[in-house]
Coordinates of C-alpha atoms in Angstrom, one line a residue:
X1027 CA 225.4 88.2 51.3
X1028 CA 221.8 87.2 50.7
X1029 CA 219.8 88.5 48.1
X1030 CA 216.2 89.4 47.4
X1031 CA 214.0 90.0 43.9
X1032 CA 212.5 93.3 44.3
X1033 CA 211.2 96.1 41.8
X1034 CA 213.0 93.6 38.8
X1035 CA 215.9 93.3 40.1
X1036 CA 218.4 91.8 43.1
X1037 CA 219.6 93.5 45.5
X1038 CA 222.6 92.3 48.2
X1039 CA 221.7 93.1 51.5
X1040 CA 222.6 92.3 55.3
X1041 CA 220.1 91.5 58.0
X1042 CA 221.2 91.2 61.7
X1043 CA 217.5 90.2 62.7
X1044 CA 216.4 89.4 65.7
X1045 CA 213.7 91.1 67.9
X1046 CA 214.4 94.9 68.2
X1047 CA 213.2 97.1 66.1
X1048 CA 214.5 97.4 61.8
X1049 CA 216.9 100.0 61.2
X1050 CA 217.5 100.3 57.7
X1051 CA 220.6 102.1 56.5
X1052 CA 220.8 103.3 52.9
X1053 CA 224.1 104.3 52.0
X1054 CA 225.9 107.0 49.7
X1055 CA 227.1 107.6 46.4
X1056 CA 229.4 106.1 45.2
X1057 CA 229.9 103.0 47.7
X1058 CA 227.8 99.8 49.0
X1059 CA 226.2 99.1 52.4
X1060 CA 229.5 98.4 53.7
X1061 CA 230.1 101.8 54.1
X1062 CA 227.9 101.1 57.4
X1063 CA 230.5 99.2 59.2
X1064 CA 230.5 102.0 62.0
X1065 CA 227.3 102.0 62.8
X1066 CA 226.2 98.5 62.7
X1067 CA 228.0 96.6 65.7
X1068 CA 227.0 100.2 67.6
X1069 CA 223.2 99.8 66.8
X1070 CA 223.6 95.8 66.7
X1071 CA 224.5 96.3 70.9
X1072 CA 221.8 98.7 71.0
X1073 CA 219.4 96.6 70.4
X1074 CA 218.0 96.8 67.3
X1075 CA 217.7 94.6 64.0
X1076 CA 219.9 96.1 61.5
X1077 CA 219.5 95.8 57.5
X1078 CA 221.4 97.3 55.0
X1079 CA 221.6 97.0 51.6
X1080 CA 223.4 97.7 48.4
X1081 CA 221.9 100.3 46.0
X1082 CA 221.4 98.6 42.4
X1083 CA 224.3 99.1 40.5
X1084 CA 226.8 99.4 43.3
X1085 CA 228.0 96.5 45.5
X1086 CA 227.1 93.4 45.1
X1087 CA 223.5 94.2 43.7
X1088 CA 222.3 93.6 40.4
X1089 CA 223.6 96.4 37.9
X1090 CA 221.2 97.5 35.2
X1091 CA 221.9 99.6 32.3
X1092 CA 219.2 102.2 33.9
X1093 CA 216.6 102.9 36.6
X1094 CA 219.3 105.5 38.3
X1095 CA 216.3 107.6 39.5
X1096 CA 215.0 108.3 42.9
X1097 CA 211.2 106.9 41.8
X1098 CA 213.0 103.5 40.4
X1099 CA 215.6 103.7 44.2
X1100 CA 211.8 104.4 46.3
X1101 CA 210.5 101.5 44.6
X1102 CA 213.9 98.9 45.1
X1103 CA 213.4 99.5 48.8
X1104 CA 209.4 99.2 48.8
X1105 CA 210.5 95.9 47.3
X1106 CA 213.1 95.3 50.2
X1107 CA 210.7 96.4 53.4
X1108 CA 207.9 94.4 51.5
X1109 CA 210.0 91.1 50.8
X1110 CA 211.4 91.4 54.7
X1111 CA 208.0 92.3 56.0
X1112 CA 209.5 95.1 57.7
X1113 CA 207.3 97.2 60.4
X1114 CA 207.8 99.7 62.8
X1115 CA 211.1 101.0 60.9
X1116 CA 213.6 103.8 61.2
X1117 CA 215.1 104.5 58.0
X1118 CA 218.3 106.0 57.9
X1119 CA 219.9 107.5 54.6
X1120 CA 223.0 108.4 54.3
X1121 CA 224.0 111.6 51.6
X1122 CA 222.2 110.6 48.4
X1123 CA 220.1 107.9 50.4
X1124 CA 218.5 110.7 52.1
X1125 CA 217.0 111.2 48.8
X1126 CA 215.5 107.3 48.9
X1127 CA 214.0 108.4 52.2
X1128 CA 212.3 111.7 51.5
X1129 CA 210.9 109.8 48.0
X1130 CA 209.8 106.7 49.4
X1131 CA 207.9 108.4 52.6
X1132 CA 206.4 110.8 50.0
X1133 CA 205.4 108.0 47.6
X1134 CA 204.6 104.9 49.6
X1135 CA 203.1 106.4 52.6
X1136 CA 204.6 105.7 56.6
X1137 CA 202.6 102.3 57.4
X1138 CA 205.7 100.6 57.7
X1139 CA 208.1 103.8 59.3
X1140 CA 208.5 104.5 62.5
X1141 CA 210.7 107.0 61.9
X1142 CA 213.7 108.6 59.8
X1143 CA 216.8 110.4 59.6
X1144 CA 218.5 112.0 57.1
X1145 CA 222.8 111.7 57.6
X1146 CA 224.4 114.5 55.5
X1147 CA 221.1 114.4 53.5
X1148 CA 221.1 115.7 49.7
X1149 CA 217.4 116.8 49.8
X1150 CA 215.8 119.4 49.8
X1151 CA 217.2 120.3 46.6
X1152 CA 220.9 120.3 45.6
X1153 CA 220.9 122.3 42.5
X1154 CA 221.6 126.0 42.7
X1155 CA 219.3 127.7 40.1
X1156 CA 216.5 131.0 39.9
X1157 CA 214.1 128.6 41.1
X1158 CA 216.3 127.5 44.2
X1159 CA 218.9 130.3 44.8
X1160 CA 220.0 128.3 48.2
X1161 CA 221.3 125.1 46.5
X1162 CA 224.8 123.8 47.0
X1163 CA 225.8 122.7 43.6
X1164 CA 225.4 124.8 40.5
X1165 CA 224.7 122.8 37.3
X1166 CA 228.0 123.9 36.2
X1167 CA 229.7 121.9 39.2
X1168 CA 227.1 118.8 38.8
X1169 CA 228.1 118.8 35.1
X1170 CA 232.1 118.8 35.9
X1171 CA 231.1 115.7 38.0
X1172 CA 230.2 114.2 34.9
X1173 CA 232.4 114.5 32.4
X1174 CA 235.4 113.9 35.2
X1175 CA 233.6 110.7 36.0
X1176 CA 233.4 110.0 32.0
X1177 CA 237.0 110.8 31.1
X1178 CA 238.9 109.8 34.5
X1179 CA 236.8 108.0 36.7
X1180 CA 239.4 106.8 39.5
X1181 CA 241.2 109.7 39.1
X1182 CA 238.0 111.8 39.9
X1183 CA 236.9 109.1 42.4
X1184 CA 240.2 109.7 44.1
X1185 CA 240.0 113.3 45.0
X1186 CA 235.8 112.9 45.7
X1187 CA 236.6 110.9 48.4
X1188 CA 239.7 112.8 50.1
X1189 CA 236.4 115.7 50.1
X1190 CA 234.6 113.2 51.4
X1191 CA 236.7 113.0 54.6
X1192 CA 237.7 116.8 54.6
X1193 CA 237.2 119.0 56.6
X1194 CA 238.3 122.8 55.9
X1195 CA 241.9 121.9 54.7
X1196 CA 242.2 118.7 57.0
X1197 CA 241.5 114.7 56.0
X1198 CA 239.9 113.1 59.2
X1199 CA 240.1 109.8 58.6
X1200 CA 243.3 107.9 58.5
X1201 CA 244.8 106.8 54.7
X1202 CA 243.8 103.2 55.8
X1203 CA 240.2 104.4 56.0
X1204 CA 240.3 107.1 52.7
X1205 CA 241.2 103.6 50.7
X1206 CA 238.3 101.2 52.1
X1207 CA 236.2 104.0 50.8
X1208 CA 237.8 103.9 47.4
X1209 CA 237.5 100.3 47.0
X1210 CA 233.8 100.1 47.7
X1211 CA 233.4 102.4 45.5
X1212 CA 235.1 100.0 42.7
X1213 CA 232.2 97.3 41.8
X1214 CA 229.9 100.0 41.0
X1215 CA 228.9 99.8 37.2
X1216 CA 230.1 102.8 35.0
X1217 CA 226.5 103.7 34.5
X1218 CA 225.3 103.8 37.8
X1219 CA 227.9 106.2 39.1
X1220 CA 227.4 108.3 36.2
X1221 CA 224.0 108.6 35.8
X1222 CA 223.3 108.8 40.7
X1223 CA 224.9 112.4 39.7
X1224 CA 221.8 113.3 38.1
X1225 CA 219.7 112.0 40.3
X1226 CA 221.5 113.3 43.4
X1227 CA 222.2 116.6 41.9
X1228 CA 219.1 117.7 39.9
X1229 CA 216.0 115.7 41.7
X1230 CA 213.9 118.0 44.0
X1231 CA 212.7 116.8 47.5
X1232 CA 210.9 120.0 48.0
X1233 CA 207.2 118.5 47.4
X1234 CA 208.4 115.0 49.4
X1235 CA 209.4 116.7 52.6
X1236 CA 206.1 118.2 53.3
X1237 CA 204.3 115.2 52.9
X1238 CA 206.8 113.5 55.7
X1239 CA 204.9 113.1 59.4
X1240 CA 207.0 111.0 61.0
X1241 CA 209.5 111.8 63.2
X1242 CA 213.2 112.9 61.2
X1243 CA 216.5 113.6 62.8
X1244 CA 218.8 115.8 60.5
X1245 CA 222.3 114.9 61.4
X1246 CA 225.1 117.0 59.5
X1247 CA 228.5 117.8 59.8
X1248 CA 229.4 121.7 60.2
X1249 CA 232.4 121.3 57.8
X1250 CA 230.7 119.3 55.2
X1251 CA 232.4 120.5 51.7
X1252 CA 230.2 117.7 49.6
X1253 CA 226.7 118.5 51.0
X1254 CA 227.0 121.9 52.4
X1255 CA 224.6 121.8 55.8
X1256 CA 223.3 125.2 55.0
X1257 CA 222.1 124.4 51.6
X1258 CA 220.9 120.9 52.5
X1259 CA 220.2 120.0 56.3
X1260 CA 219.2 123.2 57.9
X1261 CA 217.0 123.6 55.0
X1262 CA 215.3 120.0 55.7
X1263 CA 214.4 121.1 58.9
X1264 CA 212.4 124.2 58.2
X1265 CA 210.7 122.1 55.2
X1266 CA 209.9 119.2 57.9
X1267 CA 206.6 119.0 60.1
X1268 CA 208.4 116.9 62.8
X1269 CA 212.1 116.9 62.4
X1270 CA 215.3 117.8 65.2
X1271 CA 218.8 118.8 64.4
X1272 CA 222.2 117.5 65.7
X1273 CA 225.5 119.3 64.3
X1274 CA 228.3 117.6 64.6
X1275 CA 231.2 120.4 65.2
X1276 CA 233.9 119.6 62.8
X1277 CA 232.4 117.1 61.1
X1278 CA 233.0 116.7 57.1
X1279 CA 230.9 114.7 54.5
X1280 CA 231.9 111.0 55.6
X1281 CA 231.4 111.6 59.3
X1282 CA 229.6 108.6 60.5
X1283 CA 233.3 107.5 59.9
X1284 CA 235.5 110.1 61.1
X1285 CA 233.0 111.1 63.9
X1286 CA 231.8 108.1 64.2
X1287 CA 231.0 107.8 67.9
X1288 CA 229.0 111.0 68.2
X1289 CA 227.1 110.0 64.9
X1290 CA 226.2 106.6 66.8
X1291 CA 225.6 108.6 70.2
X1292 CA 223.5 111.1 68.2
X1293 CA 221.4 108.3 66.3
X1294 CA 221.1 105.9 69.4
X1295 CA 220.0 108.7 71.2
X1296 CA 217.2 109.5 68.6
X1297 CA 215.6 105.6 68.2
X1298 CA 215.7 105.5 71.8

């Protein structure tokens, strides 16, 4: 994979290139760009130039001891559309990379965005607390994360990622697929996996959504057990100025894999 310096660091990405417009995929906690495999041959035939990268500390990127923060992710991929001179982009997070998405826009402005779409988003605001009684993860449940992650980190990895592909009481995805997952999820550094449940769980996106102009498609599964859509995507789209909603019936956290054709559908549909 090539690499590129950005924010301090390098970061492994892929870049399809060619003439159509970027799409930038920014993937999920706790695996690597990879976890795009659906989606970029679909969007490849499509048309457009497809880049993807690894999140520091996970993949094949450089892993720090720190800078697990949504401010220090915003800036990593300023320093990624800046290096590639990117224009005219539609960024596209994934679960936690939503969060890159709503920070970046919010922070570095829309000169280089076309438009975006957050893919069983985290934001607005995952933590359940006075201040935000609608959150989908007390801190409670965001410190069990933790510790499980601190004490028995495949073990708890394990059982994340059969949620991951559940939906109600039923994995969607075949065993095959439940293991790629797992082993993505194995370069990550120790730190990095630990200290992304912070960030996911406890960072509000609030503030960032109303600064977003852009066009945003919120696409969600309606049996998501990870990212609940009614604590996280329906709430996106009454916080966004300029944002549409596709539902995908069924659909757990990891549907761009077990759904993967009506996620494509859905976000070929939206670019075009």
């Amino acid at each position: 994979m090539p690499e590129i310096e950005t924010n301090g660091i390098t970061l492994s990405y892929e870049d399809t290139g060619g003439s159509g417009r970027p799409v930038v995929l920014i993937h999920g906690w706790p695996l690597s760009g990879a976890s795009w495999s659906e989606q970029a041959p679909a969007l490849t035939s499509a048309g457009y130039r497809v880049i993807s990268y690894d999140r520091r500390g996970f993949g094949a990127s450089e892993k720090p001891e720190t800078g697990y923060d949504y401010d220090t992710f915003a800036a990593d991929l300023d320093g990624l559309l800046t290096g590639l001179d990117v224009s005219d982009a539609t960024l596209v997070g994934f679960s936690m990379g939503g969060g890159e998405v709503a920070r970046y826009l919010s922070t570095y402005g829309e000169d280089r965005v076309r438009s975006a779409v957050l893919a069983a988003a985290v934001p607005p605001y995952l933590l359940k607390s006075d201040d935000n009684p609608d959150g989908g993860l007390p801190e409670e449940g965001i410190h069990d994360f933790e510790q499980s992650v601190t004490t028995d980190r495949e073990g708890f990895l394990d059982g994340f990622v059969t949620n991951f592909f559940t939906a109600g009481d039923e994995l969607k995805v075949t065993e095959e697929q439940r293991q790629e997952a797992l082993e993505l999820a194995k370069p990550a550094r120790d730190e990095a996996v630990l200290l992304c449940i912070n960030a996911f769980g406890r960072t509000d996106f609030r503030e960032d959504l109303t600064k977003i102009t852009v066009p945003v498609l919120v696409l969600h599964g309606d049996s998501d057990g990870v990212v609940p859509f009614e604590a996280s995507g329906e709430r996106s789209v009454a916080a966004l100025s300029n944002a549409s909603v596709h539902v995908v019936k069924g659909g757990p956290h990891g549907f761009n894999v077990s759904h993967s054709e009506e996620f494509n559908e859905a976000l070929v549909g939206f670019l075009g």
